[in-house]
mmCIF file of C-alpha atoms and ligand atoms in Angstrom:
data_model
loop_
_atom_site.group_PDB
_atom_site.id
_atom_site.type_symbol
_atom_site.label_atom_id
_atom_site.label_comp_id
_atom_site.label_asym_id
_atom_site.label_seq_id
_atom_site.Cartn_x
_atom_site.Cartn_y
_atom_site.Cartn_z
ATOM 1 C CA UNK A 1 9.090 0.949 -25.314
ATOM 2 C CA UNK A 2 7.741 3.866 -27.085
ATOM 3 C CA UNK A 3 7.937 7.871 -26.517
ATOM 4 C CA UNK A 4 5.177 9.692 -25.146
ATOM 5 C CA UNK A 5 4.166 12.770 -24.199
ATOM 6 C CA UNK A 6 4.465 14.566 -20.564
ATOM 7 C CA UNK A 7 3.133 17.452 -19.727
ATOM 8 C CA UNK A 8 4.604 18.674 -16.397
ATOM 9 C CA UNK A 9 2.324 20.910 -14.644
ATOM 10 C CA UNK A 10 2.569 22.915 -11.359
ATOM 11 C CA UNK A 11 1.948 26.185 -9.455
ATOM 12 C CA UNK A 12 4.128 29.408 -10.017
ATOM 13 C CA UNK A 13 4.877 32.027 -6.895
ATOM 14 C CA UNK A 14 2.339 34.287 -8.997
ATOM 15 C CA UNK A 15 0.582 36.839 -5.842
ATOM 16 C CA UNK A 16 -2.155 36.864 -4.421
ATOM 17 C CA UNK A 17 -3.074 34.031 -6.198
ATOM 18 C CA UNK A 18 -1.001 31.633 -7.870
ATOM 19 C CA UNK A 19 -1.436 30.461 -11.516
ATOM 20 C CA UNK A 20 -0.729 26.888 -13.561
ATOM 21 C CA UNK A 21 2.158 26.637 -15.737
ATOM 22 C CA UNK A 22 3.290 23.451 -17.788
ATOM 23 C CA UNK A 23 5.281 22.203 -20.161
ATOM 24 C CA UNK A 24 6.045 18.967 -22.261
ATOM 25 C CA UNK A 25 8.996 16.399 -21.845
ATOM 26 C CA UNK A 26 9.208 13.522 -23.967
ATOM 27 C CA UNK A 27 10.063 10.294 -22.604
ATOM 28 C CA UNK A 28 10.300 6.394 -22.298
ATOM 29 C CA UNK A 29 6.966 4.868 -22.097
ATOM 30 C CA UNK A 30 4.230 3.719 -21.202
ATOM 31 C CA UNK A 31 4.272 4.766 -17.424
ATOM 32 C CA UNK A 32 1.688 3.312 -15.086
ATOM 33 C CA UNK A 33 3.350 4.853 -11.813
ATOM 34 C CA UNK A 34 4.087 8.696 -11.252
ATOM 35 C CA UNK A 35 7.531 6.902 -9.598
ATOM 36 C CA UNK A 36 8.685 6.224 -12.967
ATOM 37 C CA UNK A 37 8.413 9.868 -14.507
ATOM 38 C CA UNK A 38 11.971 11.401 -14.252
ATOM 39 C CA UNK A 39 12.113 14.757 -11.780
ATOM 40 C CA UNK A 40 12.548 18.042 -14.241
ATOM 41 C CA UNK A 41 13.042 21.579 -13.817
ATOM 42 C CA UNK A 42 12.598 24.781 -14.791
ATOM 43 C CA UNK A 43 13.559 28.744 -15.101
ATOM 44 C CA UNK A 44 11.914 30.079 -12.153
ATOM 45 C CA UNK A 45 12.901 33.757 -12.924
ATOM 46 C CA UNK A 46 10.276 33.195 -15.510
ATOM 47 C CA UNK A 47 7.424 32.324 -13.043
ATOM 48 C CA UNK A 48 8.365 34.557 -9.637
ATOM 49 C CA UNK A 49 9.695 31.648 -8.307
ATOM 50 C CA UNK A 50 13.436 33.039 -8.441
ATOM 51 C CA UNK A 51 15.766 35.247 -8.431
ATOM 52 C CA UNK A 52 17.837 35.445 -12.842
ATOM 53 C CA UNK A 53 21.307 34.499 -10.967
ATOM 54 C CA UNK A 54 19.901 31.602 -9.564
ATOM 55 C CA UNK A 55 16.920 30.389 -11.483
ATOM 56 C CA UNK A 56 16.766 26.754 -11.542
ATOM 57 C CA UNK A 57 13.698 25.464 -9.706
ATOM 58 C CA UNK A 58 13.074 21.484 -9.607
ATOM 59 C CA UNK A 59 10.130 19.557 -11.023
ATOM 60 C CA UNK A 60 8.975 16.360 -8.695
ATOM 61 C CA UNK A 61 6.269 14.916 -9.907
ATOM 62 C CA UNK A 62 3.691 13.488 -7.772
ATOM 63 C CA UNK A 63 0.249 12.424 -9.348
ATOM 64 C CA UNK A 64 -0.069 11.232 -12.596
ATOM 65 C CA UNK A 65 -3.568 11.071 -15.347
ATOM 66 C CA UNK A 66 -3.913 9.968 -18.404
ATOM 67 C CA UNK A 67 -3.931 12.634 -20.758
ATOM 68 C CA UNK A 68 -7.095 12.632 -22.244
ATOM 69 C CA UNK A 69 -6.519 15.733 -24.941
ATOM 70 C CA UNK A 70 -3.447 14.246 -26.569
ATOM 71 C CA UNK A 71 -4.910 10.655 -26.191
ATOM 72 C CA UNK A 72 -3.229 7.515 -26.745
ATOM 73 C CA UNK A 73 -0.112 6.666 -23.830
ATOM 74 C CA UNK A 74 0.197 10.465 -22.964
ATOM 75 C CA UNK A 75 0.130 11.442 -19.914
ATOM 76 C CA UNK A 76 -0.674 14.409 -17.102
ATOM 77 C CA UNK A 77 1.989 15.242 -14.252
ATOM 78 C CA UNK A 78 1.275 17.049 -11.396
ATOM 79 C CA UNK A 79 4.250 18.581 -9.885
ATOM 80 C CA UNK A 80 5.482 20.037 -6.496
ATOM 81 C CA UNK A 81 8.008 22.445 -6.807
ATOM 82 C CA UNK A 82 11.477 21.885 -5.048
ATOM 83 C CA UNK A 83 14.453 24.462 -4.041
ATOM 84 C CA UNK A 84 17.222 22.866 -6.129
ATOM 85 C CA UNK A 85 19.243 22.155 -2.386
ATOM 86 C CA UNK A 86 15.573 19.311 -2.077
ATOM 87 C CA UNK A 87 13.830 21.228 0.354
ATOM 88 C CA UNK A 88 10.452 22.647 -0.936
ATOM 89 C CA UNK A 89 9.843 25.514 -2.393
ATOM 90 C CA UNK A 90 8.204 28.811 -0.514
ATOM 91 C CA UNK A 91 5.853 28.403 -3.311
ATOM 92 C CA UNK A 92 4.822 24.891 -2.532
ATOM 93 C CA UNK A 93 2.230 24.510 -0.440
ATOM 94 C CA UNK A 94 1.083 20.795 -1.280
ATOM 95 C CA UNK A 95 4.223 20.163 1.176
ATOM 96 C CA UNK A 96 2.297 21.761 3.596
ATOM 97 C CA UNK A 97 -0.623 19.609 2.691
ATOM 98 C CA UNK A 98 1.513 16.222 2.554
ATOM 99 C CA UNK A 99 2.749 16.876 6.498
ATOM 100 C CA UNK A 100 -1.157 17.647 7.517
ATOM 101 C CA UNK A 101 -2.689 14.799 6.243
ATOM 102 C CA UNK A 102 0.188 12.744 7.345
ATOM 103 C CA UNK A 103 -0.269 13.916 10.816
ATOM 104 C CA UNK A 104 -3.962 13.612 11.018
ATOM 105 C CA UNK A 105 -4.659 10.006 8.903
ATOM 106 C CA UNK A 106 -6.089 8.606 11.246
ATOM 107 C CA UNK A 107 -9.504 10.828 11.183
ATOM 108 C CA UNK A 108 -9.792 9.208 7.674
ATOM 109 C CA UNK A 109 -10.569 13.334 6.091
ATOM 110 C CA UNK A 110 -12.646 13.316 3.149
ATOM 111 C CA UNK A 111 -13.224 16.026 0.813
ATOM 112 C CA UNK A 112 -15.625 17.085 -1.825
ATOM 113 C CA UNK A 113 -14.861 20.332 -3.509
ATOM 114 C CA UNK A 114 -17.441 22.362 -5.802
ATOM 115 C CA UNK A 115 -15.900 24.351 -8.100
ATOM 116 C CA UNK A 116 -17.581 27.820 -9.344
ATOM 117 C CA UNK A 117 -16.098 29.580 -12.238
ATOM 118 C CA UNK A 118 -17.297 31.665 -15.041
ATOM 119 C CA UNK A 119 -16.449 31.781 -18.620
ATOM 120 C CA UNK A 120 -15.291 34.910 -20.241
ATOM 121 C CA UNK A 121 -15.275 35.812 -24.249
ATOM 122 C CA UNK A 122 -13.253 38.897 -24.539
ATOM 123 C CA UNK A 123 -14.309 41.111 -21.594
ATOM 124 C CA UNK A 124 -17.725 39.975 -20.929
ATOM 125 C CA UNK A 125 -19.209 36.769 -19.825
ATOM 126 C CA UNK A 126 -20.029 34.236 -22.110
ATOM 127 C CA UNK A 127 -22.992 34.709 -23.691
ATOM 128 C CA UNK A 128 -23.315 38.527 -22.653
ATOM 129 C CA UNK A 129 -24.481 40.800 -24.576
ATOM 130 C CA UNK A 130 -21.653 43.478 -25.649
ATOM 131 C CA UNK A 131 -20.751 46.115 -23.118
ATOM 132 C CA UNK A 132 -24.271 45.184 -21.774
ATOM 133 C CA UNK A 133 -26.088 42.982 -19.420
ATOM 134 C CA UNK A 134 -28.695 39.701 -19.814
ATOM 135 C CA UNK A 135 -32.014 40.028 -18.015
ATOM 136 C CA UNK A 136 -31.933 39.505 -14.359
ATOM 137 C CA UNK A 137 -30.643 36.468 -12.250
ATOM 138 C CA UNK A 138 -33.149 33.671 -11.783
ATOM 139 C CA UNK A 139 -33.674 31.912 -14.587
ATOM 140 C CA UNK A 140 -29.872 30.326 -14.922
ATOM 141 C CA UNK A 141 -29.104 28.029 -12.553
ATOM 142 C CA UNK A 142 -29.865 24.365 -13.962
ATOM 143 C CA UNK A 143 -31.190 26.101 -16.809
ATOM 144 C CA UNK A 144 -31.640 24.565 -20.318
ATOM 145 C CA UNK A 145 -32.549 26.645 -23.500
ATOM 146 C CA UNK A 146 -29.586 28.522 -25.523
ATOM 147 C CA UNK A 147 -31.536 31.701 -24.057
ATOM 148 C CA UNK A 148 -30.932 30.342 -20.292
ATOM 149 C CA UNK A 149 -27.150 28.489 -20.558
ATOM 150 C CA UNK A 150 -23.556 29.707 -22.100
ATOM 151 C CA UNK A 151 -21.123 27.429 -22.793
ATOM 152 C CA UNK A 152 -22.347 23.964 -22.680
ATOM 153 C CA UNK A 153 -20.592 22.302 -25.388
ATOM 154 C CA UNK A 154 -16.990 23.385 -23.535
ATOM 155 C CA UNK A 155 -18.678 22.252 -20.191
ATOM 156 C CA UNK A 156 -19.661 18.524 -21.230
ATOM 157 C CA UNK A 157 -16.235 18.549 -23.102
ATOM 158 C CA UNK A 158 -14.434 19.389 -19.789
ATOM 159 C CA UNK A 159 -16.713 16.624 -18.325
ATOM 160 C CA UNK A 160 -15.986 14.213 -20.660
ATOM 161 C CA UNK A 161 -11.995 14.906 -20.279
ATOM 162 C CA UNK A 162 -12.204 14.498 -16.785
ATOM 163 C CA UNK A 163 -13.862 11.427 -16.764
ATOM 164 C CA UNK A 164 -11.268 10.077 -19.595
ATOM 165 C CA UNK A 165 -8.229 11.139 -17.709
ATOM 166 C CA UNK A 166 -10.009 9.070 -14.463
ATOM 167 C CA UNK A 167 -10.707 12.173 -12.516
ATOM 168 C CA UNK A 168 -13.225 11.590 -9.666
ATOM 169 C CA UNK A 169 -15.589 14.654 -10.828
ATOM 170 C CA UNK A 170 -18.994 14.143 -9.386
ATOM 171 C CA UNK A 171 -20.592 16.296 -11.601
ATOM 172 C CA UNK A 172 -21.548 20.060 -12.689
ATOM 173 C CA UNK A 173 -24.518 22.733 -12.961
ATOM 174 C CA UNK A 174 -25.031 25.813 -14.937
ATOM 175 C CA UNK A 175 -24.996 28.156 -11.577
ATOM 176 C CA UNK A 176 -26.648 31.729 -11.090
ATOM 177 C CA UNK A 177 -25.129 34.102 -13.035
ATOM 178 C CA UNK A 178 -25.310 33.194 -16.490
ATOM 179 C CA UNK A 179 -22.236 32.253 -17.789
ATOM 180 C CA UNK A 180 -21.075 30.639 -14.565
ATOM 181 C CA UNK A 181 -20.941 26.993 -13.920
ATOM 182 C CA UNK A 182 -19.697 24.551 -11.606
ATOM 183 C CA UNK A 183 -17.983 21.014 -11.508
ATOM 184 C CA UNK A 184 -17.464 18.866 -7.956
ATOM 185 C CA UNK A 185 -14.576 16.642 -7.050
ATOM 186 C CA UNK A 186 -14.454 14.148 -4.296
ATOM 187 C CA UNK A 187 -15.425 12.936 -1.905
ATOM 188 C CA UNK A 188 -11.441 12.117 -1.917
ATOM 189 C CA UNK A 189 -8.621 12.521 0.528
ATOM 190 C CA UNK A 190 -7.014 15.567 1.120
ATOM 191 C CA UNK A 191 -4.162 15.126 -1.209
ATOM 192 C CA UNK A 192 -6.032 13.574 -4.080
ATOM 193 C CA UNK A 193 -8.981 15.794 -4.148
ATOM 194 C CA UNK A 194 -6.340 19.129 -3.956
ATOM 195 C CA UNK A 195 -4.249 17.737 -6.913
ATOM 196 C CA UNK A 196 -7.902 16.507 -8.924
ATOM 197 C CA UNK A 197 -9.188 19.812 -8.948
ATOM 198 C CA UNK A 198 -6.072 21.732 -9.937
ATOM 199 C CA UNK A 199 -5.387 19.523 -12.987
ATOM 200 C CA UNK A 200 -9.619 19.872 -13.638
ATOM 201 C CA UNK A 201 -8.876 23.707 -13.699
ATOM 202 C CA UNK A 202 -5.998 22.734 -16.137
ATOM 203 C CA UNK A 203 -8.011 21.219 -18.119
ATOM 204 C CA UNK A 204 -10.845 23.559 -18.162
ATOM 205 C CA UNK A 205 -8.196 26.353 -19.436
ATOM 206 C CA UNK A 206 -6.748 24.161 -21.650
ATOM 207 C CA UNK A 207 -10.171 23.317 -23.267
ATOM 208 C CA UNK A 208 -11.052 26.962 -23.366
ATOM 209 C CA UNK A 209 -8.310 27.439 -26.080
ATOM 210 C CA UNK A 210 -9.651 25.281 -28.539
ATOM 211 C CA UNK A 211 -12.811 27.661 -27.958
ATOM 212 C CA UNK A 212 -11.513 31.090 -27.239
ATOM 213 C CA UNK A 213 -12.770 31.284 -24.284
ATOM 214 C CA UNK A 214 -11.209 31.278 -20.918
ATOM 215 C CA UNK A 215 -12.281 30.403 -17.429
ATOM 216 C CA UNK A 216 -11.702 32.639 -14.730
ATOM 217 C CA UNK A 217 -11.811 31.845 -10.897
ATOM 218 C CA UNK A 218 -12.488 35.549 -9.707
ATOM 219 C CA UNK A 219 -14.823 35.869 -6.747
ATOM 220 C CA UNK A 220 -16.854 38.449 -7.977
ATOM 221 C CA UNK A 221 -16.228 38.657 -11.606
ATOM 222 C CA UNK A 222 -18.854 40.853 -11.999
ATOM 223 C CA UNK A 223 -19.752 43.565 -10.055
ATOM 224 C CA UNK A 224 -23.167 44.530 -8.723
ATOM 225 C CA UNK A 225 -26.113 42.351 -8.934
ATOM 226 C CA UNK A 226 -24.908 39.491 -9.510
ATOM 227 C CA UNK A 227 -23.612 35.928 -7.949
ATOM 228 C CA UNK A 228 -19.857 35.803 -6.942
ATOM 229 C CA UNK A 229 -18.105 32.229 -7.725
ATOM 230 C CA UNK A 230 -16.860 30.238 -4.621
ATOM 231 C CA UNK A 231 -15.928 27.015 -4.145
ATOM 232 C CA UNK A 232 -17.708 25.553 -1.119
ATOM 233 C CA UNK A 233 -15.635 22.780 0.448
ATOM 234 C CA UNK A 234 -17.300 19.351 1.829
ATOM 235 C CA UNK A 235 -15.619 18.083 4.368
ATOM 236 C CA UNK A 236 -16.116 15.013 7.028
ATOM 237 C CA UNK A 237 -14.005 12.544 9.436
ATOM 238 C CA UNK A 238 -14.733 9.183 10.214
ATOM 239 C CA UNK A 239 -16.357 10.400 12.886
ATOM 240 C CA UNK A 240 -18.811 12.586 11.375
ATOM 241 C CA UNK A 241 -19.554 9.996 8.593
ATOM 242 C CA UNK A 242 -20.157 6.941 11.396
ATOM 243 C CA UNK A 243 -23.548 6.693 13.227
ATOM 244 C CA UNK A 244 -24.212 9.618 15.535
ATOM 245 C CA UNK A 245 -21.967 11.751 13.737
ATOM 246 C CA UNK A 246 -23.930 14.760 13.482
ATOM 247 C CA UNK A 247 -22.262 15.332 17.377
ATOM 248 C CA UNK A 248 -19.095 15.658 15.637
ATOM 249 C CA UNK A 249 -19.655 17.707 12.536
ATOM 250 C CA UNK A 250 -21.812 20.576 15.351
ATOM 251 C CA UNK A 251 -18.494 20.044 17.011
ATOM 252 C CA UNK A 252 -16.415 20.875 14.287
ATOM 253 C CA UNK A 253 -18.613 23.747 13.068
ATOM 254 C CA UNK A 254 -18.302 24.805 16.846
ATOM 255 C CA UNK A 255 -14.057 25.041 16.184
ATOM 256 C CA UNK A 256 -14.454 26.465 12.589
ATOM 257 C CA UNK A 257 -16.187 29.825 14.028
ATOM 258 C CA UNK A 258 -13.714 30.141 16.502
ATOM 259 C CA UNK A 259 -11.014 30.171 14.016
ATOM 260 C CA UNK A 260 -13.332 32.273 11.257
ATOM 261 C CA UNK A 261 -10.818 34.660 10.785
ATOM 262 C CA UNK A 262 -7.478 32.748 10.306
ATOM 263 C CA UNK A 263 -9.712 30.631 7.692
ATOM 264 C CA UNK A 264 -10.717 33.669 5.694
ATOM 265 C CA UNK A 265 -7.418 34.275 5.592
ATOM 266 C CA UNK A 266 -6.056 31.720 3.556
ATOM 267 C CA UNK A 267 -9.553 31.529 1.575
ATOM 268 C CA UNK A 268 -8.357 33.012 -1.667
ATOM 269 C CA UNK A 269 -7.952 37.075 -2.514
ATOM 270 C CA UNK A 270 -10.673 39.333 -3.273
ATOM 271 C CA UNK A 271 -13.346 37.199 -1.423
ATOM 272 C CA UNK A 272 -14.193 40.266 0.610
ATOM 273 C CA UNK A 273 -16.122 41.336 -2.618
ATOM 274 C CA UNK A 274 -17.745 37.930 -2.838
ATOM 275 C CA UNK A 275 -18.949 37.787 1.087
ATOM 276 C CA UNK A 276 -21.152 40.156 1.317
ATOM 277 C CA UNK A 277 -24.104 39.041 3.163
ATOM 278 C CA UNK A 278 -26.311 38.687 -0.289
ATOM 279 C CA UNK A 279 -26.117 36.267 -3.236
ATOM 280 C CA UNK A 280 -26.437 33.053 -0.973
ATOM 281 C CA UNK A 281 -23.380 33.986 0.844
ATOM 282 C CA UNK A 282 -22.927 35.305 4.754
ATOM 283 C CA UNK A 283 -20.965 38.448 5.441
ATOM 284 C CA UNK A 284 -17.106 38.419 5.693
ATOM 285 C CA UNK A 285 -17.253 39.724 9.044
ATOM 286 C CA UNK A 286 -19.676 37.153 10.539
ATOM 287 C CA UNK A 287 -18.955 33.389 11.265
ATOM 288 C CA UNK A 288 -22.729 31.136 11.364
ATOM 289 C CA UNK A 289 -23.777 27.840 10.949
ATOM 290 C CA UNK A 290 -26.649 26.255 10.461
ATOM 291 C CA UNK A 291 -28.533 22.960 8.824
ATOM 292 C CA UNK A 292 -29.542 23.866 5.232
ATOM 293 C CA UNK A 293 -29.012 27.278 5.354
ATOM 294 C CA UNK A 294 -27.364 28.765 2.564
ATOM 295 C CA UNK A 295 -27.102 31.940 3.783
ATOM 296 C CA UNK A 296 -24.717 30.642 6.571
ATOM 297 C CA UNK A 297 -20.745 30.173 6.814
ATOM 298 C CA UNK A 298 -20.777 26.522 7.255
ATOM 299 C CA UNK A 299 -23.945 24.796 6.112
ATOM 300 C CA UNK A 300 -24.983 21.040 7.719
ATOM 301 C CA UNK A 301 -26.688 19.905 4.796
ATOM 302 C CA UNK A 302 -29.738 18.515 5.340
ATOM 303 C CA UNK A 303 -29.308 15.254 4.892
ATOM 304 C CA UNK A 304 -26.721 15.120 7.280
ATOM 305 C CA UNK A 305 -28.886 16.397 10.141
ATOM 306 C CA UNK A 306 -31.712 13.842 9.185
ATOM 307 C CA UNK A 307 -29.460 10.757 8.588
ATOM 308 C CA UNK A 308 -27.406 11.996 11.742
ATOM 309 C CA UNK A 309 -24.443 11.248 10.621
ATOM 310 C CA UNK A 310 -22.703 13.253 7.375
ATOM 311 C CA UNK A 311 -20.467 16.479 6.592
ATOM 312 C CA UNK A 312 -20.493 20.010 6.566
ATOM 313 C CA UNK A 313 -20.384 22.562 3.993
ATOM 314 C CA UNK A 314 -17.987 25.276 4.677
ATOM 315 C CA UNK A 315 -18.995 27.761 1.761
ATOM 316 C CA UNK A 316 -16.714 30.473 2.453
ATOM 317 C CA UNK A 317 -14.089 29.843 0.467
ATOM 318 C CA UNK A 318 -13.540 31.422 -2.848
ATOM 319 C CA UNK A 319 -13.279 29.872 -6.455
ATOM 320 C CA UNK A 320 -10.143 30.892 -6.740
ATOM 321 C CA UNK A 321 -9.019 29.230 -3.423
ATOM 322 C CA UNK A 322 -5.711 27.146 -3.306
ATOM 323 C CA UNK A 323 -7.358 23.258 -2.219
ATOM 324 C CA UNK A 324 -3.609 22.639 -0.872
ATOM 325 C CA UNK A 325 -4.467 25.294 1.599
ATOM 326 C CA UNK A 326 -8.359 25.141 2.750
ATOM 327 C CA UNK A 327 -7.871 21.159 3.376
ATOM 328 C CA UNK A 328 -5.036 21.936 5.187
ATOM 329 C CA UNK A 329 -6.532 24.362 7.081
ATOM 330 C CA UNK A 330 -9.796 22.702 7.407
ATOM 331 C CA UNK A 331 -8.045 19.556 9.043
ATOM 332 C CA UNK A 332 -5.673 21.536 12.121
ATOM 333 C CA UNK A 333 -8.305 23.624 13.020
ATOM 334 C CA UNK A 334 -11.045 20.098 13.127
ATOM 335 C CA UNK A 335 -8.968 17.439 13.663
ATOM 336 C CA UNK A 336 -6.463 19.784 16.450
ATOM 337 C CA UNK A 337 -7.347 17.852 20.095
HETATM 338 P P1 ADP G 401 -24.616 21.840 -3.202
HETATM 339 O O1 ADP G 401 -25.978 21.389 -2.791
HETATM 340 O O2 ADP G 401 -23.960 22.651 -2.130
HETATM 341 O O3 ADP G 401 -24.591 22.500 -4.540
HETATM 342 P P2 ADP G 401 -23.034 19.706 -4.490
HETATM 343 O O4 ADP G 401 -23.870 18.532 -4.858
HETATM 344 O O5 ADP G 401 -22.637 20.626 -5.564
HETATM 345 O O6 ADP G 401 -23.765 20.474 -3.267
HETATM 346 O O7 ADP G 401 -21.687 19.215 -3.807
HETATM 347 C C1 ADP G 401 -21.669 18.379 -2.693
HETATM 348 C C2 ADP G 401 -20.302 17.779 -2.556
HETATM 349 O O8 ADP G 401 -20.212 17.096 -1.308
HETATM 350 C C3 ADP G 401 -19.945 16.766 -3.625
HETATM 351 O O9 ADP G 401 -18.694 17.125 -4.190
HETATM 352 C C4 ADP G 401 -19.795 15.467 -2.849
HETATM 353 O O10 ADP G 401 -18.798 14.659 -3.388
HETATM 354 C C5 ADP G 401 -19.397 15.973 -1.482
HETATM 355 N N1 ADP G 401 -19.627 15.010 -0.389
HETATM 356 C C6 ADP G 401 -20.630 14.114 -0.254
HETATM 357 N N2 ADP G 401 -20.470 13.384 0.861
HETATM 358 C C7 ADP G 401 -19.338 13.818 1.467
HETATM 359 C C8 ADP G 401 -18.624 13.460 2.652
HETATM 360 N N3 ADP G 401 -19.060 12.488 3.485
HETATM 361 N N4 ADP G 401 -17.484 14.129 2.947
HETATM 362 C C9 ADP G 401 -17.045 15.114 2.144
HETATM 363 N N5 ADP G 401 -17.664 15.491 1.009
HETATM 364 C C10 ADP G 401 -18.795 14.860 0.674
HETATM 365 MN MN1 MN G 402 -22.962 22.726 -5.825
HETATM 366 MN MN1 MN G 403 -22.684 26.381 -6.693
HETATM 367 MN MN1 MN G 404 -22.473 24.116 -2.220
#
């Protein structure tokens, strides 16, 4: 037996959107099994998840990594949060996420998440010239050159992490707006896919200290002329993904626009300023599908509608979107008979 380091992370009751917090416990290991890491707590005065005069919150952890920035037996802990009486905490809304997928297992949900954020130095973007602006959008996305891309040592570093710690990232893209770049998770079930991406983020911030510079997962972190960050969720059944399941994923595009408004929602804050109708987006106010149209709600990529079987793209939701939430959501309002 030997000590090792865990770092306990989960989500605060931070509003409109909440923010990661950890912290590190040592204990016995190795651990192979998120069953043997001991439950924790912490002072949730501290993180607007109580009240001074009764602050304890509880720590259960529930998906473990390898750590792959302290190396060696450390490891990562994903958390829920618990009232300390063991129901869930207001604040928790993997619960939420755990009773949903339960539910509706046997549609076999799958999820691929692409996550859009941009990198900040100081106030501007990475890469920005001070108080000023770079030459127009267009050049940027997929670009190569140190005149085209920001940030590329930190973004094959965060690649590399993920991969170590056994992540399933399916890989990333310098996007539009310089300064701005994307990673994908999945495809993975609901639960796995929500708790990949928000120990990727983790790990992206984390990263960005050893750089001074930090990640942000505002919708429109610029404004004006320039690309918002979302992060377009990928989502099929067993259905959809078997032959003839194009049917299925019209279907369920069919269901999402009759439920456009309850999804935006619970789509992450300030995505009004993303959704306007430009920058490969559709309006807030308007619910469309369409096969390969970016300029839709809910895309069917293309090589869904020629294979006939496949997923859809719902690209409405913002980067700074809670996964517990959208898959949730994304499964009642498909999956509902
Ligand atoms: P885009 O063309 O929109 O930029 P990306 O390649 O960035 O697309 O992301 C597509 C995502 O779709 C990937 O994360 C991938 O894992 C996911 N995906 C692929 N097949 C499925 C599927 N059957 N169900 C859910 N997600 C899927
Ligand atoms: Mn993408
Ligand atoms: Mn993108
Ligand atoms: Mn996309």
């Amino acid at each position: 037996m030997s000590k090792i380091m865990a770092e306990y992370i989960w989500i605060d009751g931070h509003q409109p959107t909440q923010k990661l917090r950890s912290k590190t416990k040592i204990i016995d290991g190795p651990i192979t099994d998120v069953t043997q890491v001991p439950k924790w707590g912490f002072d949730g005065s501290s993180t607007r998840q109580a009240e001074g005069n009764h602050s304890d919150c509880l720590l259960y952890p529930v998906y473990l990594i390898q750590d792959p920035i302290r190396g060696g037996e450390n490891v990562l802990i994903m958390c829920e949060v618990f009232n300390p009486d063991g129901t869930p905490h207001e604040s928790n809304r993997r619960a939420g996420l755990r009773h949903i997928s339960e539910q509706y297992k046997t549609h076999e949900p799958l999820f691929g998440i692409e996550q859009e954020y941009t990198l900040f130095q100081g106030r501007s973007p990475l890469g920005w010239p001070d108080g000023g602006y770079p030459a127009p959008q267009g050049p940027f996305y997929c670009g190569v050159g140190s005149d085209e891309v920001f940030g590329r040592e930190l973004v094959e570093e965060h690649l590399e992490l993920c991969l170590e710690a056994g992540l399933g990232i399916s890989g990333i893209n310098a996007e539009v707006m310089p300064g701005q770049w994307e990673f994908q998770v999945g495809p993975l079930a609901p639960l796995e896919v929500s708790d990949e991406v928000w120990l990727a983020r983790w790990l992206l911030y984390r990263i960005g200290e050893d750089y001074g510079v930090s990640a942000t997962l505002h919708p429109k972190p610029v404004k004006g002329d320039w690309n918002g960050a979302g992060a377009h969720a990928n989502f099929s059944t067993k259905t959809m993904r078997e032959d003839g399941g194009l049917k299925f994923v019209k279907e369920a595009c069919k269901k999402l626009g009759k439920k456009h408004k309850e999804h935006i929602a619970v789509y992450g804050a300030h995505n009004e300023e993303r959704l306007t109708g430009l920058h490969e987006t559709c309006s807030i106010d308007d619910y469309r599908y369409g096969v390969s149209d970016r300029g839709a709600s809910v895309r069917i990529p293309m090589i869904t509608a020629s294979d006939g079987k496949g997923y859809l793209e719902d690209r409405r939701p913002a980067a700074n979107m809670d996964p517990y939430v959208v898959c949730a959501k994304l499964i009642e309002t498909v999956c509902e008979e």
